[in-house]
PDB file of C-alpha atoms in Angstrom:
ATOM      1  CA  SER A  27     109.304  53.591 -63.385  1.00 78.00           C
ATOM      2  CA  LYS A  28     111.516  52.291 -60.302  1.00 80.00           C
ATOM      3  CA  GLY A  29     114.667  52.928 -62.460  1.00 76.00           C
ATOM      4  CA  MET A  30     113.692  56.560 -63.197  1.00 82.00           C
ATOM      5  CA  ALA A  31     112.830  57.147 -59.435  1.00 88.00           C
ATOM      6  CA  ASN A  32     116.325  55.837 -58.594  1.00 85.00           C
ATOM      7  CA  ARG A  33     117.948  58.160 -60.940  1.00 84.00           C
ATOM      8  CA  VAL A  34     116.065  61.010 -59.491  1.00 90.00           C
ATOM      9  CA  LEU A  35     117.057  59.953 -55.896  1.00 90.00           C
ATOM     10  CA  VAL A  36     120.731  59.386 -56.871  1.00 89.00           C
ATOM     11  CA  LEU A  37     120.768  62.873 -58.494  1.00 92.00           C
ATOM     12  CA  LEU A  38     119.243  64.339 -55.392  1.00 92.00           C
ATOM     13  CA  LYS A  39     121.682  62.806 -53.071  1.00 92.00           C
ATOM     14  CA  TYR A  40     124.688  64.081 -55.368  1.00 92.00           C
ATOM     15  CA  ILE A  41     123.325  67.629 -55.405  1.00 94.00           C
ATOM     16  CA  LEU A  42     122.923  67.772 -51.485  1.00 93.00           C
ATOM     17  CA  ASN A  43     126.220  66.194 -50.951  1.00 93.00           C
ATOM     18  CA  LEU A  44     127.899  68.776 -53.106  1.00 94.00           C
ATOM     19  CA  ALA A  45     126.125  71.551 -51.217  1.00 94.00           C
ATOM     20  CA  ILE A  46     127.605  70.135 -47.910  1.00 94.00           C
ATOM     21  CA  LYS A  47     131.046  69.913 -49.767  1.00 93.00           C
ATOM     22  CA  TRP A  48     130.896  73.591 -50.929  1.00 95.00           C
ATOM     23  CA  LYS A  49     129.637  74.809 -47.442  1.00 93.00           C
ATOM     24  CA  ILE A  50     126.241  76.229 -48.727  1.00 93.00           C
ATOM     25  CA  PRO A  51     124.400  77.745 -45.837  1.00 94.00           C
ATOM     26  CA  GLY A  52     121.933  75.445 -44.307  1.00 91.00           C
ATOM     27  CA  ALA A  53     123.535  72.492 -45.860  1.00 91.00           C
ATOM     28  CA  GLU A  54     125.020  70.652 -42.785  1.00 90.00           C
ATOM     29  CA  SER A  55     123.661  67.128 -43.584  1.00 91.00           C
ATOM     30  CA  ASN A  56     122.047  65.155 -46.540  1.00 93.00           C
ATOM     31  CA  PRO A  57     118.309  64.188 -45.634  1.00 91.00           C
ATOM     32  CA  ALA A  58     118.453  62.059 -48.758  1.00 90.00           C
ATOM     33  CA  ALA A  59     121.275  59.860 -47.474  1.00 88.00           C
ATOM     34  CA  GLY A  60     119.344  57.379 -45.519  1.00 87.00           C
ATOM     35  CA  ILE A  61     116.702  56.818 -48.367  1.00 90.00           C
ATOM     36  CA  LYS A  62     117.138  53.255 -50.045  1.00 88.00           C
ATOM     37  CA  LEU A  63     116.905  52.920 -53.695  1.00 83.00           C
ATOM     38  CA  TYR A  64     114.075  50.560 -55.289  1.00 81.00           C
ATOM     39  CA  ASP A  65     115.098  47.190 -56.111  1.00 76.00           C
ATOM     40  CA  ALA A  66     114.740  47.782 -59.824  1.00 61.00           C
ATOM     41  CA  ASN A  67     115.961  44.782 -61.866  1.00 60.00           C
ATOM     42  CA  ALA A  68     117.534  46.293 -65.139  1.00 60.00           C
ATOM     43  CA  ARG A  69     116.394  45.041 -68.506  1.00 67.00           C
ATOM     44  CA  GLU A  70     118.870  42.558 -69.817  1.00 76.00           C
ATOM     45  CA  ARG A  71     119.012  41.607 -73.389  1.00 86.00           C
ATOM     46  CA  PHE A  72     122.052  39.849 -74.823  1.00 88.00           C
ATOM     47  CA  LEU A  73     122.378  38.848 -78.433  1.00 92.00           C
ATOM     48  CA  THR A  74     123.263  35.382 -79.487  1.00 92.00           C
ATOM     49  CA  VAL A  75     125.811  34.411 -82.100  1.00 92.00           C
ATOM     50  CA  GLU A  76     123.020  33.854 -84.469  1.00 96.00           C
ATOM     51  CA  GLU A  77     121.091  37.108 -83.769  1.00 96.00           C
ATOM     52  CA  THR A  78     124.382  38.903 -84.016  1.00 95.00           C
ATOM     53  CA  GLN A  79     124.913  37.657 -87.636  1.00 96.00           C
ATOM     54  CA  ARG A  80     121.320  38.287 -88.570  1.00 97.00           C
ATOM     55  CA  LEU A  81     121.882  41.925 -87.318  1.00 97.00           C
ATOM     56  CA  PHE A  82     125.274  42.363 -89.193  1.00 96.00           C
ATOM     57  CA  ASP A  83     123.440  41.118 -92.331  1.00 97.00           C
ATOM     58  CA  ALA A  84     120.618  43.740 -92.062  1.00 97.00           C
ATOM     59  CA  VAL A  85     122.964  46.718 -91.351  1.00 97.00           C
ATOM     60  CA  LYS A  86     124.948  45.855 -94.552  1.00 96.00           C
ATOM     61  CA  LYS A  87     121.785  46.597 -96.402  1.00 95.00           C
ATOM     62  CA  SER A  88     120.900  49.659 -94.712  1.00 95.00           C
ATOM     63  CA  ARG A  89     120.606  52.936 -96.538  1.00 93.00           C
ATOM     64  CA  SER A  90     122.870  54.540 -93.789  1.00 95.00           C
ATOM     65  CA  THR A  91     126.237  53.651 -95.059  1.00 95.00           C
ATOM     66  CA  GLN A  92     127.879  54.105 -91.909  1.00 97.00           C
ATOM     67  CA  LEU A  93     125.654  51.769 -89.940  1.00 97.00           C
ATOM     68  CA  LYS A  94     127.635  48.722 -91.019  1.00 97.00           C
ATOM     69  CA  TYR A  95     130.577  50.119 -89.158  1.00 98.00           C
ATOM     70  CA  ILE A  96     128.972  51.528 -86.194  1.00 97.00           C
ATOM     71  CA  VAL A  97     126.958  48.479 -85.019  1.00 97.00           C
ATOM     72  CA  PRO A  98     129.780  46.018 -85.041  1.00 96.00           C
ATOM     73  CA  LEU A  99     132.159  48.599 -83.341  1.00 97.00           C
ATOM     74  CA  LEU A 100     129.375  49.213 -80.768  1.00 96.00           C
ATOM     75  CA  LEU A 101     129.442  45.261 -80.156  1.00 94.00           C
ATOM     76  CA  LEU A 102     133.243  45.022 -80.107  1.00 94.00           C
ATOM     77  CA  LEU A 103     134.077  48.065 -78.006  1.00 93.00           C
ATOM     78  CA  GLY A 104     131.232  48.034 -75.512  1.00 90.00           C
ATOM     79  CA  CYS A 105     131.155  51.854 -75.518  1.00 92.00           C
ATOM     80  CA  ARG A 106     128.159  53.950 -75.239  1.00 92.00           C
ATOM     81  CA  LYS A 107     126.558  55.170 -78.501  1.00 94.00           C
ATOM     82  CA  ARG A 108     127.439  58.870 -78.122  1.00 94.00           C
ATOM     83  CA  GLU A 109     131.001  58.132 -77.265  1.00 94.00           C
ATOM     84  CA  LEU A 110     131.542  56.332 -80.581  1.00 96.00           C
ATOM     85  CA  LEU A 111     129.490  58.803 -82.691  1.00 97.00           C
ATOM     86  CA  ASP A 112     131.436  61.779 -81.145  1.00 96.00           C
ATOM     87  CA  SER A 113     134.827  60.199 -81.369  1.00 97.00           C
ATOM     88  CA  LYS A 114     137.654  61.682 -83.348  1.00 97.00           C
ATOM     89  CA  TRP A 115     140.580  59.883 -84.903  1.00 97.00           C
ATOM     90  CA  GLU A 116     143.116  61.660 -82.665  1.00 96.00           C
ATOM     91  CA  GLU A 117     141.713  59.592 -79.793  1.00 96.00           C
ATOM     92  CA  PHE A 118     142.691  56.343 -81.579  1.00 97.00           C
ATOM     93  CA  ASP A 119     146.228  54.946 -81.295  1.00 96.00           C
ATOM     94  CA  LEU A 120     146.040  51.981 -83.764  1.00 95.00           C
ATOM     95  CA  GLU A 121     149.698  50.977 -83.347  1.00 95.00           C
ATOM     96  CA  ARG A 122     149.169  50.542 -79.742  1.00 96.00           C
ATOM     97  CA  ARG A 123     145.678  49.075 -79.977  1.00 96.00           C
ATOM     98  CA  ILE A 124     144.007  51.789 -77.568  1.00 95.00           C
ATOM     99  CA  TRP A 125     141.311  54.152 -77.599  1.00 96.00           C
ATOM    100  CA  ARG A 126     141.451  56.865 -75.278  1.00 94.00           C
ATOM    101  CA  ILE A 127     137.629  58.203 -74.558  1.00 91.00           C
ATOM    102  CA  PRO A 128     138.533  61.824 -73.239  1.00 87.00           C
ATOM    103  CA  MET A 129     135.425  62.339 -71.278  1.00 71.00           C
ATOM    104  CA  SER A 130     132.689  59.734 -70.606  1.00 58.00           C
ATOM    105  CA  LYS A 131     129.482  59.566 -68.855  1.00 59.00           C
ATOM    106  CA  THR A 132     131.466  59.339 -65.518  1.00 58.00           C
ATOM    107  CA  GLY A 133     133.233  62.384 -66.047  1.00 64.00           C
ATOM    108  CA  LYS A 134     136.551  60.714 -66.320  1.00 74.00           C
ATOM    109  CA  SER A 135     138.503  59.714 -69.304  1.00 83.00           C
ATOM    110  CA  ARG A 136     139.312  55.948 -69.889  1.00 87.00           C
ATOM    111  CA  HIS A 137     141.143  53.439 -72.154  1.00 90.00           C
ATOM    112  CA  VAL A 138     139.562  50.918 -74.505  1.00 92.00           C
ATOM    113  CA  PRO A 139     141.387  48.087 -75.745  1.00 91.00           C
ATOM    114  CA  LEU A 140     141.127  47.407 -79.511  1.00 94.00           C
ATOM    115  CA  SER A 141     140.857  43.850 -80.634  1.00 93.00           C
ATOM    116  CA  GLN A 142     142.085  42.777 -84.135  1.00 96.00           C
ATOM    117  CA  ALA A 143     138.446  42.579 -85.309  1.00 95.00           C
ATOM    118  CA  ALA A 144     137.811  46.205 -84.026  1.00 96.00           C
ATOM    119  CA  LEU A 145     141.126  47.351 -85.871  1.00 97.00           C
ATOM    120  CA  ASP A 146     139.899  45.502 -88.973  1.00 97.00           C
ATOM    121  CA  ILE A 147     136.756  47.624 -89.068  1.00 97.00           C
ATOM    122  CA  LEU A 148     138.510  50.960 -88.149  1.00 97.00           C
ATOM    123  CA  ASN A 149     140.911  50.337 -91.113  1.00 96.00           C
ATOM    124  CA  GLN A 150     137.839  49.891 -93.291  1.00 96.00           C
ATOM    125  CA  LEU A 151     136.360  53.279 -92.433  1.00 97.00           C
ATOM    126  CA  PRO A 152     136.151  55.798 -95.134  1.00 96.00           C
ATOM    127  CA  ARG A 153     137.735  59.114 -94.400  1.00 96.00           C
ATOM    128  CA  TRP A 154     137.165  62.718 -95.390  1.00 96.00           C
ATOM    129  CA  ASN A 155     139.713  65.529 -95.695  1.00 95.00           C
ATOM    130  CA  GLY A 156     139.275  67.873 -92.803  1.00 95.00           C
ATOM    131  CA  CYS A 157     136.860  65.596 -90.910  1.00 97.00           C
ATOM    132  CA  PRO A 158     138.239  64.647 -87.705  1.00 97.00           C
ATOM    133  CA  TYR A 159     135.295  62.259 -86.776  1.00 98.00           C
ATOM    134  CA  VAL A 160     135.524  58.463 -86.940  1.00 98.00           C
ATOM    135  CA  VAL A 161     131.995  57.686 -88.284  1.00 97.00           C
ATOM    136  CA  PRO A 162     130.460  60.955 -89.191  1.00 97.00           C
ATOM    137  CA  ASN A 163     127.368  61.580 -91.139  1.00 97.00           C
ATOM    138  CA  PRO A 164     128.634  61.523 -94.567  1.00 96.00           C
ATOM    139  CA  ASN A 165     126.200  64.344 -95.772  1.00 95.00           C
ATOM    140  CA  THR A 166     127.283  66.861 -93.021  1.00 96.00           C
ATOM    141  CA  LEU A 167     130.746  65.559 -91.954  1.00 97.00           C
ATOM    142  CA  LYS A 168     129.576  66.083 -88.354  1.00 97.00           C
ATOM    143  CA  PRO A 169     128.482  63.453 -85.762  1.00 97.00           C
ATOM    144  CA  HIS A 170     125.142  61.855 -86.316  1.00 96.00           C
ATOM    145  CA  VAL A 171     122.498  63.687 -84.281  1.00 93.00           C
ATOM    146  CA  GLN A 172     120.556  60.303 -83.964  1.00 90.00           C
ATOM    147  CA  LEU A 173     120.327  56.968 -85.969  1.00 94.00           C
ATOM    148  CA  HIS A 174     117.037  55.767 -84.785  1.00 94.00           C
ATOM    149  CA  ARG A 175     115.238  55.538 -88.280  1.00 95.00           C
ATOM    150  CA  ALA A 176     118.103  53.548 -89.723  1.00 96.00           C
ATOM    151  CA  TRP A 177     118.589  51.404 -86.583  1.00 97.00           C
ATOM    152  CA  ASP A 178     114.982  50.576 -86.417  1.00 97.00           C
ATOM    153  CA  TYR A 179     114.637  49.613 -89.852  1.00 96.00           C
ATOM    154  CA  ALA A 180     117.735  47.183 -89.640  1.00 97.00           C
ATOM    155  CA  ARG A 181     116.656  45.561 -86.193  1.00 97.00           C
ATOM    156  CA  LYS A 182     113.213  44.835 -87.523  1.00 97.00           C
ATOM    157  CA  ALA A 183     114.563  43.515 -90.692  1.00 97.00           C
ATOM    158  CA  ALA A 184     116.912  41.225 -88.671  1.00 97.00           C
ATOM    159  CA  GLY A 185     113.803  40.201 -86.761  1.00 97.00           C
ATOM    160  CA  LEU A 186     114.945  41.700 -83.428  1.00 96.00           C
ATOM    161  CA  PRO A 187     112.430  44.415 -83.026  1.00 95.00           C
ATOM    162  CA  ASP A 188     112.927  44.567 -79.155  1.00 93.00           C
ATOM    163  CA  VAL A 189     116.785  45.021 -79.209  1.00 95.00           C
ATOM    164  CA  ARG A 190     118.195  48.509 -78.433  1.00 93.00           C
ATOM    165  CA  MET A 191     121.395  49.836 -79.733  1.00 94.00           C
ATOM    166  CA  HIS A 192     122.403  49.982 -75.752  1.00 91.00           C
ATOM    167  CA  ASP A 193     121.865  46.221 -75.793  1.00 93.00           C
ATOM    168  CA  LEU A 194     125.180  45.985 -77.835  1.00 94.00           C
ATOM    169  CA  ARG A 195     127.023  47.209 -74.981  1.00 91.00           C
ATOM    170  CA  HIS A 196     125.266  44.555 -72.750  1.00 90.00           C
ATOM    171  CA  SER A 197     126.161  41.894 -75.192  1.00 91.00           C
ATOM    172  CA  MET A 198     129.942  42.994 -75.349  1.00 91.00           C
ATOM    173  CA  ALA A 199     129.843  42.551 -71.502  1.00 89.00           C
ATOM    174  CA  SER A 200     128.247  39.256 -71.654  1.00 88.00           C
ATOM    175  CA  ASN A 201     130.752  37.975 -74.183  1.00 88.00           C
ATOM    176  CA  MET A 202     133.869  39.162 -72.008  1.00 88.00           C
ATOM    177  CA  VAL A 203     132.516  37.296 -69.203  1.00 86.00           C
ATOM    178  CA  ASN A 204     131.660  34.106 -71.067  1.00 86.00           C
ATOM    179  CA  SER A 205     135.068  34.158 -72.406  1.00 87.00           C
ATOM    180  CA  GLY A 206     136.497  34.091 -68.967  1.00 88.00           C
ATOM    181  CA  ARG A 207     137.278  37.708 -68.250  1.00 88.00           C
ATOM    182  CA  SER A 208     136.896  38.924 -64.554  1.00 87.00           C
ATOM    183  CA  ILE A 209     134.225  41.399 -63.355  1.00 84.00           C
ATOM    184  CA  TYR A 210     137.071  43.906 -62.792  1.00 84.00           C
ATOM    185  CA  GLU A 211     138.354  43.847 -66.411  1.00 86.00           C
ATOM    186  CA  VAL A 212     134.527  44.459 -67.625  1.00 85.00           C
ATOM    187  CA  ALA A 213     134.114  47.302 -65.344  1.00 85.00           C
ATOM    188  CA  LYS A 214     137.320  48.900 -66.499  1.00 85.00           C
ATOM    189  CA  VAL A 215     136.372  48.555 -70.230  1.00 85.00           C
ATOM    190  CA  LEU A 216     132.786  49.609 -69.794  1.00 86.00           C
ATOM    191  CA  GLY A 217     134.020  52.701 -67.678  1.00 83.00           C
ATOM    192  CA  HIS A 218     131.901  51.701 -64.421  1.00 82.00           C
ATOM    193  CA  THR A 219     133.264  53.749 -61.422  1.00 78.00           C
ATOM    194  CA  GLN A 220     131.396  51.329 -59.107  1.00 73.00           C
ATOM    195  CA  LEU A 221     131.968  47.769 -59.332  1.00 73.00           C
ATOM    196  CA  LYS A 222     128.369  46.930 -58.062  1.00 74.00           C
ATOM    197  CA  THR A 223     127.314  48.385 -61.445  1.00 74.00           C
ATOM    198  CA  THR A 224     129.085  45.589 -63.233  1.00 79.00           C
ATOM    199  CA  GLN A 225     127.863  42.821 -60.861  1.00 77.00           C
ATOM    200  CA  ARG A 226     124.634  42.543 -63.034  1.00 74.00           C
ATOM    201  CA  TYR A 227     126.627  40.203 -65.227  1.00 74.00           C
ATOM    202  CA  ALA A 228     128.131  38.192 -62.597  1.00 72.00           C
ATOM    203  CA  HIS A 229     125.679  35.498 -62.977  1.00 68.00           C
ATOM    204  CA  LEU A 230     126.786  34.803 -66.468  1.00 65.00           C
TER     205      LEU A 230
END
């Protein structure tokens, strides 16, 4: 796809720029620098209020006892799935209402504000002695390796077979914009290093 081709090109540009920075012999210029990315329109799928309620009702009936917490938190925090699944209690300051994600996809830590709704869910979460993780697999007390089966069953039960878990992040950004938050604020919460990445929500 065009999107995958763009990812390869971006990675290649980054590798060659590092070669120049590290003064690797023969790397005096970046031949990929002038190549333009494909105009690939990213897939956009935002949940409506009614769809969100249907999804919440479905996850409450899931055999995965943690899914009913994970899905709302993803929608409220706008984080990436792996960031939440790997998160630890030591990263959360519930009194100051902040979550410090130590190392995100961008290679930098960031702070995510916690709304009252998010705090309410966090306070409901079951905890196990000696387990540092926020939403662990109850059977292993380790982070979930994957949730596809439980998620696929829940989204289909809610009549939303096309919704990906990553769309919850898009929906959160959409909700922020529609409530009057600036693109800059959305970028900070989502952890985008470049504002142009967040511009996809500008039309909202």
